[in-house]
GROMACS .gro file of N, CA and C in nm:
model
  243
    1MET      N    1   2.740  -2.943   7.508
    1MET     CA    2   2.631  -3.036   7.529
    1MET      C    3   2.651  -3.105   7.663
    2PRO      N    4   2.539  -3.104   7.745
    2PRO     CA    5   2.563  -3.174   7.879
    2PRO      C    6   2.581  -3.325   7.872
    3LYS      N    7   2.660  -3.377   7.957
    3LYS     CA    8   2.679  -3.522   7.964
    3LYS      C    9   2.565  -3.585   8.037
    4PRO      N   10   2.515  -3.701   7.992
    4PRO     CA   11   2.402  -3.772   8.056
    4PRO      C   12   2.465  -3.812   8.200
    5ARG      N   13   2.373  -3.813   8.293
    5ARG     CA   14   2.405  -3.861   8.427
    5ARG      C   15   2.371  -4.012   8.441
    6THR      N   16   2.453  -4.071   8.514
    6THR     CA   17   2.432  -4.218   8.549
    6THR      C   18   2.411  -4.229   8.690
    7SER      N   19   2.306  -4.299   8.728
    7SER     CA   20   2.277  -4.331   8.869
    7SER      C   21   2.308  -4.475   8.896
    8VAL      N   22   2.371  -4.505   9.010
    8VAL     CA   23   2.406  -4.637   9.053
    8VAL      C   24   2.323  -4.671   9.178
    9THR      N   25   2.250  -4.787   9.172
    9THR     CA   26   2.172  -4.826   9.284
    9THR      C   27   2.225  -4.975   9.319
   10LEU      N   28   2.250  -4.991   9.455
   10LEU     CA   29   2.295  -5.130   9.502
   10LEU      C   30   2.187  -5.170   9.598
   11THR      N   31   2.121  -5.290   9.569
   11THR     CA   32   2.023  -5.343   9.659
   11THR      C   33   2.059  -5.489   9.697
   12PRO      N   34   2.045  -5.534   9.823
   12PRO     CA   35   2.064  -5.671   9.857
   12PRO      C   36   1.985  -5.776   9.772
   13VAL      N   37   2.047  -5.877   9.740
   13VAL     CA   38   1.977  -5.985   9.660
   13VAL      C   39   1.884  -6.053   9.766
   14GLY      N   40   1.758  -6.053   9.734
   14GLY     CA   41   1.663  -6.104   9.833
   14GLY      C   42   1.585  -6.221   9.792
   15SER      N   43   1.543  -6.227   9.662
   15SER     CA   44   1.462  -6.336   9.610
   15SER      C   45   1.481  -6.361   9.461
   16PHE      N   46   1.443  -6.478   9.421
   16PHE     CA   47   1.449  -6.517   9.277
   16PHE      C   48   1.374  -6.424   9.195
   17GLU      N   49   1.252  -6.382   9.248
   17GLU     CA   50   1.162  -6.306   9.159
   17GLU      C   51   1.223  -6.167   9.124
   18GLU      N   52   1.319  -6.116   9.207
   18GLU     CA   53   1.379  -5.992   9.186
   18GLU      C   54   1.492  -5.987   9.081
   19LEU      N   55   1.528  -6.113   9.039
   19LEU     CA   56   1.642  -6.132   8.945
   19LEU      C   57   1.605  -6.166   8.811
   20ALA      N   58   1.684  -6.126   8.708
   20ALA     CA   59   1.661  -6.153   8.567
   20ALA      C   60   1.785  -6.175   8.497
   21VAL      N   61   1.788  -6.247   8.383
   21VAL     CA   62   1.909  -6.264   8.305
   21VAL      C   63   1.949  -6.127   8.253
   22GLY      N   64   2.081  -6.107   8.270
   22GLY     CA   65   2.137  -5.980   8.236
   22GLY      C   66   2.172  -5.882   8.360
   23ASP      N   67   2.106  -5.920   8.468
   23ASP     CA   68   2.127  -5.841   8.592
   23ASP      C   69   2.272  -5.847   8.633
   24LEU      N   70   2.338  -5.736   8.693
   24LEU     CA   71   2.463  -5.733   8.742
   24LEU      C   72   2.464  -5.761   8.897
   25ILE      N   73   2.554  -5.846   8.940
   25ILE     CA   74   2.563  -5.879   9.082
   25ILE      C   75   2.702  -5.857   9.136
   26VAL      N   76   2.715  -5.785   9.241
   26VAL     CA   77   2.844  -5.765   9.306
   26VAL      C   78   2.852  -5.872   9.424
   27PHE      N   79   2.960  -5.954   9.416
   27PHE     CA   80   2.959  -6.071   9.519
   27PHE      C   81   3.109  -6.113   9.525
   28GLN      N   82   3.160  -6.111   9.649
   28GLN     CA   83   3.292  -6.154   9.684
   28GLN      C   84   3.398  -6.084   9.602
   29GLY      N   85   3.384  -5.949   9.594
   29GLY     CA   86   3.485  -5.865   9.527
   29GLY      C   87   3.493  -5.878   9.373
   30ARG      N   88   3.380  -5.931   9.319
   30ARG     CA   89   3.378  -5.953   9.171
   30ARG      C   90   3.243  -5.891   9.122
   31LEU      N   91   3.244  -5.857   8.990
   31LEU     CA   92   3.123  -5.813   8.923
   31LEU      C   93   3.079  -5.926   8.837
   32TYR      N   94   2.955  -5.976   8.854
   32TYR     CA   95   2.901  -6.078   8.771
   32TYR      C   96   2.778  -6.030   8.683
   33ARG      N   97   2.751  -6.109   8.581
   33ARG     CA   98   2.630  -6.090   8.509
   33ARG      C   99   2.559  -6.221   8.501
   34ILE      N  100   2.429  -6.219   8.540
   34ILE     CA  101   2.347  -6.343   8.530
   34ILE      C  102   2.323  -6.370   8.390
   35PHE      N  103   2.355  -6.497   8.351
   35PHE     CA  104   2.329  -6.535   8.210
   35PHE      C  105   2.226  -6.658   8.199
   36ASN      N  106   2.192  -6.719   8.312
   36ASN     CA  107   2.090  -6.821   8.299
   36ASN      C  108   2.025  -6.838   8.434
   37ILE      N  109   1.888  -6.834   8.424
   37ILE     CA  110   1.807  -6.866   8.533
   37ILE      C  111   1.717  -6.980   8.493
   38PRO      N  112   1.732  -7.098   8.548
   38PRO     CA  113   1.648  -7.211   8.491
   38PRO      C  114   1.496  -7.182   8.508
   39LYS      N  115   1.427  -7.223   8.406
   39LYS     CA  116   1.274  -7.199   8.417
   39LYS      C  117   1.208  -7.287   8.523
   40THR      N  118   1.263  -7.401   8.545
   40THR     CA  119   1.226  -7.487   8.663
   40THR      C  120   1.340  -7.506   8.749
   41TYR      N  121   1.315  -7.495   8.871
   41TYR     CA  122   1.427  -7.515   8.972
   41TYR      C  123   1.374  -7.572   9.097
   42ASN      N  124   1.459  -7.622   9.172
   42ASN     CA  125   1.431  -7.683   9.302
   42ASN      C  126   1.407  -7.571   9.398
   43PRO      N  127   1.292  -7.546   9.446
   43PRO     CA  128   1.262  -7.434   9.546
   43PRO      C  129   1.337  -7.447   9.670
   44GLU      N  130   1.388  -7.557   9.707
   44GLU     CA  131   1.462  -7.576   9.826
   44GLU      C  132   1.606  -7.528   9.812
   45SER      N  133   1.662  -7.531   9.693
   45SER     CA  134   1.796  -7.485   9.664
   45SER      C  135   1.803  -7.415   9.529
   46PRO      N  136   1.737  -7.305   9.501
   46PRO     CA  137   1.739  -7.240   9.375
   46PRO      C  138   1.879  -7.201   9.337
   47SER      N  139   1.917  -7.210   9.210
   47SER     CA  140   2.050  -7.167   9.168
   47SER      C  141   2.041  -7.092   9.044
   48LEU      N  142   2.143  -7.026   9.008
   48LEU     CA  143   2.154  -6.945   8.882
   48LEU      C  144   2.297  -6.953   8.826
   49GLN      N  145   2.310  -6.912   8.710
   49GLN     CA  146   2.445  -6.919   8.639
   49GLN      C  147   2.490  -6.777   8.615
   50MET      N  148   2.618  -6.746   8.658
   50MET     CA  149   2.668  -6.615   8.641
   50MET      C  150   2.805  -6.619   8.579
   51GLU      N  151   2.847  -6.512   8.517
   51GLU     CA  152   2.982  -6.511   8.457
   51GLU      C  153   3.053  -6.381   8.514
   52VAL      N  154   3.182  -6.393   8.539
   52VAL     CA  155   3.256  -6.288   8.598
   52VAL      C  156   3.288  -6.184   8.491
   53LEU      N  157   3.251  -6.055   8.516
   53LEU     CA  158   3.283  -5.954   8.429
   53LEU      C  159   3.409  -5.874   8.468
   54HIS      N  160   3.430  -5.863   8.606
   54HIS     CA  161   3.549  -5.796   8.659
   54HIS      C  162   3.587  -5.862   8.792
   55GLY      N  163   3.719  -5.881   8.801
   55GLY     CA  164   3.774  -5.943   8.925
   55GLY      C  165   3.836  -6.078   8.892
   56GLN      N  166   3.883  -6.142   9.003
   56GLN     CA  167   3.960  -6.265   8.980
   56GLN      C  168   3.863  -6.375   8.923
   57PRO      N  169   3.917  -6.470   8.852
   57PRO     CA  170   3.839  -6.588   8.799
   57PRO      C  171   3.759  -6.651   8.911
   58ASP      N  172   3.648  -6.698   8.875
   58ASP     CA  173   3.557  -6.775   8.968
   58ASP      C  174   3.598  -6.916   8.981
   59ASP      N  175   3.572  -6.975   9.096
   59ASP     CA  176   3.614  -7.121   9.115
   59ASP      C  177   3.499  -7.217   9.104
   60THR      N  178   3.379  -7.167   9.064
   60THR     CA  179   3.266  -7.257   9.053
   60THR      C  180   3.260  -7.330   8.920
   61LYS      N  181   3.195  -7.441   8.916
   61LYS     CA  182   3.178  -7.515   8.800
   61LYS      C  183   3.073  -7.445   8.714
   62GLU      N  184   3.124  -7.393   8.592
   62GLU     CA  185   3.033  -7.326   8.497
   62GLU      C  186   2.952  -7.215   8.546
   63GLY      N  187   3.002  -7.155   8.664
   63GLY     CA  188   2.939  -7.030   8.715
   63GLY      C  189   2.816  -7.047   8.791
   64TRP      N  190   2.776  -7.175   8.837
   64TRP     CA  191   2.653  -7.193   8.911
   64TRP      C  192   2.673  -7.149   9.051
   65ARG      N  193   2.567  -7.083   9.109
   65ARG     CA  194   2.566  -7.033   9.246
   65ARG      C  195   2.423  -7.059   9.301
   66TYR      N  196   2.416  -7.091   9.431
   66TYR     CA  197   2.289  -7.106   9.499
   66TYR      C  198   2.242  -6.965   9.543
   67LEU      N  199   2.122  -6.939   9.528
   67LEU     CA  200   2.067  -6.810   9.573
   67LEU      C  201   2.092  -6.790   9.721
   68THR      N  202   2.081  -6.896   9.805
   68THR     CA  203   2.109  -6.877   9.948
   68THR      C  204   2.254  -6.837   9.971
   69THR      N  205   2.352  -6.880   9.888
   69THR     CA  206   2.490  -6.840   9.907
   69THR      C  207   2.502  -6.694   9.882
   70LEU      N  208   2.439  -6.644   9.779
   70LEU     CA  209   2.435  -6.499   9.750
   70LEU      C  210   2.376  -6.413   9.864
   71MET      N  211   2.261  -6.463   9.920
   71MET     CA  212   2.195  -6.393  10.025
   71MET      C  213   2.276  -6.390  10.145
   72GLN      N  214   2.336  -6.504  10.185
   72GLN     CA  215   2.416  -6.513  10.309
   72GLN      C  216   2.545  -6.427  10.296
   73ALA      N  217   2.597  -6.411  10.189
   73ALA     CA  218   2.718  -6.337  10.166
   73ALA      C  219   2.687  -6.181  10.135
   74SER      N  220   2.563  -6.152  10.147
   74SER     CA  221   2.526  -6.008  10.129
   74SER      C  222   2.559  -5.961   9.983
   75ALA      N  223   2.532  -6.039   9.888
   75ALA     CA  224   2.559  -5.998   9.746
   75ALA      C  225   2.455  -5.887   9.716
   76LEU      N  226   2.498  -5.796   9.617
   76LEU     CA  227   2.426  -5.687   9.590
   76LEU      C  228   2.393  -5.686   9.436
   77LYS      N  229   2.263  -5.645   9.407
   77LYS     CA  230   2.226  -5.623   9.269
   77LYS      C  231   2.264  -5.481   9.230
   78LEU      N  232   2.337  -5.458   9.124
   78LEU     CA  233   2.383  -5.334   9.080
   78LEU      C  234   2.293  -5.285   8.958
   79VAL      N  235   2.232  -5.166   8.965
   79VAL     CA  236   2.143  -5.116   8.864
   79VAL      C  237   2.200  -4.974   8.825
   80LEU      N  238   2.220  -4.967   8.693
   80LEU     CA  239   2.268  -4.836   8.640
   80LEU      C  240   2.149  -4.779   8.559
   81SER      N  241   2.127  -4.647   8.590
   81SER     CA  242   2.018  -4.586   8.519
   81SER      C  243   2.056  -4.437   8.485
   0.00000   0.00000   0.00000
């Protein structure tokens, strides 16, 4: 029986609208999963909460990151299909 194929797509993190809870993010040599995107946020400094799935422990308080930090550091959204 043939094995199913998995496709991996990496795209730059560009906007809040492109992200959802459960998305995988590659950032600073770690693999993260988004587990909280506030329903209301400050549009001047939107942030989200992520947990480390693979890599060294994170140094942020409770996993909060600003979207601008992710964009400036060329974070990538990882999609498996």
